[in-house]
Coordinates of C-alpha atoms in Angstrom, one line a residue:
X61 CA -8.3 17.9 -31.1
X62 CA -5.2 16.3 -32.5
X63 CA -3.1 14.1 -30.2
X64 CA 0.2 12.2 -30.6
X65 CA 0.9 8.9 -28.7
X66 CA 4.5 8.3 -27.6
X67 CA 5.1 4.9 -26.0
X68 CA 7.7 2.2 -26.8
X69 CA 5.1 -0.6 -26.6
X70 CA 2.9 -0.9 -29.7
X71 CA 0.3 -2.8 -27.8
X72 CA -0.2 0.2 -25.4
X73 CA -0.4 2.6 -28.3
X74 CA -3.0 0.4 -30.0
X75 CA -5.1 0.2 -26.9
X76 CA -4.9 4.0 -26.4
X77 CA -5.8 4.6 -30.0
X78 CA -8.9 2.4 -29.6
X79 CA -9.9 4.0 -26.3
X80 CA -9.8 7.5 -28.0
X81 CA -11.9 6.4 -31.0
X82 CA -15.2 7.8 -29.8
X83 CA -13.8 10.9 -28.2
X84 CA -13.0 14.4 -29.5
X85 CA -9.3 13.4 -29.8
X86 CA -7.9 12.4 -33.1
X87 CA -4.7 10.3 -33.0
X88 CA -2.6 11.8 -35.8
X89 CA 0.7 10.0 -35.2
X90 CA 2.5 7.6 -33.0
X91 CA 6.1 7.3 -31.9
X92 CA 8.2 4.9 -29.8
X93 CA 11.3 6.9 -29.0
X94 CA 12.4 10.4 -28.1
X95 CA 13.8 10.9 -31.6
X96 CA 10.6 9.8 -33.3
X97 CA 8.6 11.8 -30.8
X98 CA 10.3 15.0 -31.6
X99 CA 9.9 14.3 -35.3
X100 CA 6.1 13.8 -35.1
X101 CA 5.6 16.7 -32.8
X102 CA 7.3 19.0 -35.3
X103 CA 5.5 17.5 -38.2
X104 CA 2.0 17.4 -36.8
X105 CA 2.1 20.1 -34.1
X106 CA -0.7 18.4 -32.1
X107 CA -2.6 20.1 -29.3
X108 CA -1.7 17.3 -26.9
X109 CA 1.0 14.7 -26.7
X110 CA 0.5 11.6 -24.5
X111 CA 4.0 10.4 -23.4
X112 CA 5.3 7.5 -21.5
X113 CA 8.3 7.9 -19.2
X114 CA 10.2 4.8 -20.3
X115 CA 11.2 5.1 -24.0
X116 CA 13.8 2.5 -24.4
X117 CA 17.2 3.8 -23.2
X118 CA 15.8 7.4 -22.9
X119 CA 13.1 9.1 -20.9
X120 CA 9.9 10.8 -21.9
X121 CA 10.9 13.6 -19.6
X122 CA 13.8 14.3 -21.9
X123 CA 11.4 14.4 -24.8
X124 CA 9.2 17.0 -23.0
X125 CA 12.2 19.1 -22.1
X126 CA 13.5 19.1 -25.6
X127 CA 10.1 19.8 -27.1
X128 CA 9.3 22.7 -24.8
X129 CA 12.5 24.5 -25.9
X130 CA 11.1 24.4 -29.4
X131 CA 8.2 26.6 -28.4
X132 CA 5.5 24.1 -29.7
X133 CA 1.9 24.9 -28.7
X134 CA 1.5 21.3 -27.5
X135 CA 0.4 20.3 -24.0
X136 CA 2.2 17.2 -22.6
X137 CA 0.4 14.5 -20.6
X138 CA 2.6 11.8 -19.0
X139 CA 1.1 8.3 -18.9
X140 CA 3.4 6.0 -16.9
X141 CA 3.7 3.1 -14.4
X142 CA 5.9 5.3 -12.1
X143 CA 3.8 6.4 -9.1
X144 CA 6.5 8.2 -7.1
X145 CA 6.5 12.0 -6.4
X146 CA 10.1 12.4 -7.5
X147 CA 9.3 11.3 -11.1
X148 CA 6.1 13.4 -11.1
X149 CA 8.0 16.5 -10.0
X150 CA 10.6 15.9 -12.7
X151 CA 7.9 15.7 -15.3
X152 CA 6.2 18.8 -14.0
X153 CA 9.5 20.8 -14.1
X154 CA 10.1 19.6 -17.6
X155 CA 6.9 21.1 -18.7
X156 CA 4.2 18.4 -18.4
X157 CA 0.6 19.6 -17.9
X158 CA -0.6 16.4 -16.3
X159 CA 0.7 13.1 -14.9
X160 CA -1.5 10.0 -15.2
X161 CA -0.6 6.5 -13.8
X162 CA -1.4 3.7 -16.2
X163 CA -3.5 1.9 -13.6
X164 CA -6.0 4.8 -13.6
X165 CA -9.3 4.1 -15.3
X166 CA -9.5 5.1 -18.9
X167 CA -12.3 7.5 -18.1
X168 CA -10.0 9.3 -15.8
X169 CA -7.4 9.6 -18.5
X170 CA -9.9 11.0 -21.0
X171 CA -11.2 13.4 -18.4
X172 CA -7.6 14.6 -17.8
X173 CA -7.1 15.0 -21.5
X174 CA -10.3 17.0 -21.8
X175 CA -9.3 19.3 -18.9
X176 CA -5.8 19.8 -20.4
X177 CA -7.3 20.4 -23.8
X178 CA -9.6 23.0 -22.4
X179 CA -6.6 25.1 -21.4
X180 CA -6.3 24.7 -17.6
X181 CA -3.2 26.2 -16.0
X182 CA -3.4 23.8 -13.1
X183 CA -1.1 20.8 -13.1
X184 CA -3.2 17.6 -13.0
X185 CA -2.3 14.2 -11.5
X186 CA -4.5 11.1 -11.8
X187 CA -4.2 7.6 -10.5
X188 CA -3.2 6.1 -7.2
X189 CA -0.2 7.5 -5.3
X190 CA -0.9 5.5 -2.1
X191 CA 2.7 4.5 -1.7
X192 CA 4.3 7.7 -2.7
X193 CA 4.6 9.4 0.7
X194 CA 6.0 6.4 2.5
X195 CA 8.5 5.6 -0.3
X196 CA 9.7 9.2 -0.3
X197 CA 10.0 9.3 3.5
X198 CA 12.1 6.1 3.6
X199 CA 14.0 7.0 0.4
X200 CA 14.0 3.4 -0.8
X201 CA 15.1 2.9 -4.3
X202 CA 13.0 0.9 -6.8
X203 CA 15.5 -2.0 -6.6
X204 CA 15.4 -2.0 -2.8
X205 CA 11.6 -2.2 -2.9
X206 CA 11.9 -5.2 -5.2
X207 CA 14.2 -6.9 -2.8
X208 CA 12.0 -6.0 0.2
X209 CA 9.0 -7.6 -1.6
X210 CA 10.6 -11.0 -1.3
X211 CA 11.4 -10.8 2.4
X212 CA 8.0 -12.0 3.7
X213 CA 8.4 -15.3 1.7
X214 CA 11.5 -16.2 3.7
X215 CA 13.6 -16.4 0.5
X216 CA 17.3 -16.5 1.1
X217 CA 19.6 -13.8 -0.3
X218 CA 20.8 -16.2 -2.9
X219 CA 17.2 -17.1 -4.0
X220 CA 16.2 -13.4 -4.2
X221 CA 19.3 -12.8 -6.3
X222 CA 18.4 -15.5 -8.8
X223 CA 14.9 -14.0 -9.1
X224 CA 16.2 -10.5 -9.6
X225 CA 19.3 -11.5 -11.6
X226 CA 21.6 -10.1 -8.9
X227 CA 24.5 -11.7 -7.1
X228 CA 24.0 -12.9 -3.5
X229 CA 26.5 -10.3 -2.3
X230 CA 24.6 -7.5 -4.0
X231 CA 21.3 -8.6 -2.4
X232 CA 23.0 -8.7 1.0
X233 CA 24.2 -5.1 0.4
X234 CA 20.7 -4.1 -0.5
X235 CA 19.3 -5.8 2.6
X236 CA 21.8 -3.9 4.8
X237 CA 20.8 -0.6 3.3
X238 CA 17.1 -1.5 3.6
X239 CA 17.5 -2.3 7.3
X240 CA 19.3 0.9 7.9
X241 CA 16.7 3.1 6.1
X242 CA 13.8 1.4 7.9
X243 CA 15.6 1.4 11.2
X244 CA 15.3 -2.3 11.5
X245 CA 17.7 -4.7 13.1
X246 CA 16.7 -7.9 11.3
X247 CA 14.5 -9.3 8.6
X248 CA 11.4 -9.9 10.7
X249 CA 11.5 -6.3 11.9
X250 CA 12.0 -5.0 8.4
X251 CA 9.0 -7.1 7.2
X252 CA 6.9 -5.8 10.0
X253 CA 7.7 -2.2 9.2
X254 CA 7.2 -2.7 5.5
X255 CA 3.8 -4.3 5.9
X256 CA 2.7 -1.9 8.6
X257 CA 3.5 1.1 6.4
X258 CA 2.2 -0.5 3.3
X259 CA 5.5 -0.5 1.5
X260 CA 4.7 -4.0 0.3
X261 CA 1.5 -6.2 0.3
X262 CA 1.2 -9.4 2.2

């Protein structure tokens, strides 16, 4: 079964190609951008395309959306670091057949590819979505989660800013928003809520 790999990191593509060596999947082409992805999809017309979400300044979801309008008989499997339901739903609506988080075991990825290749009509998701429900409930952005991660260390707003390449004022704005979303009145309470609801690890 022919498969195309679309990821902007050559190291990831190489690893995937190696992992698929002894399977029924034959990697016929690779691409690192939406433009390249569309080109190889139209050239090789593979049964499956394994696509990352982050493709430089563009999104793999855009690639799937554009490819589905071209009526290709290709099934799209997303392989990504994003473990939030919002991104998953966007990929599903764009036309993806499966959504796999990169931390999932390679066997789970191959099993997903086999299931998709067999022609299932059921949308498949694989990997850990442990934080998804909590993040969705609190509606924290990825940047707010990054700022929140540094709070238990006692780092000042200025220190957090230097670590995240943000100004101190921007960090303080994020902190105010985080406190509001969590219903916390201070840093200690925010940390307590974040650790208790597993938004961050201690």
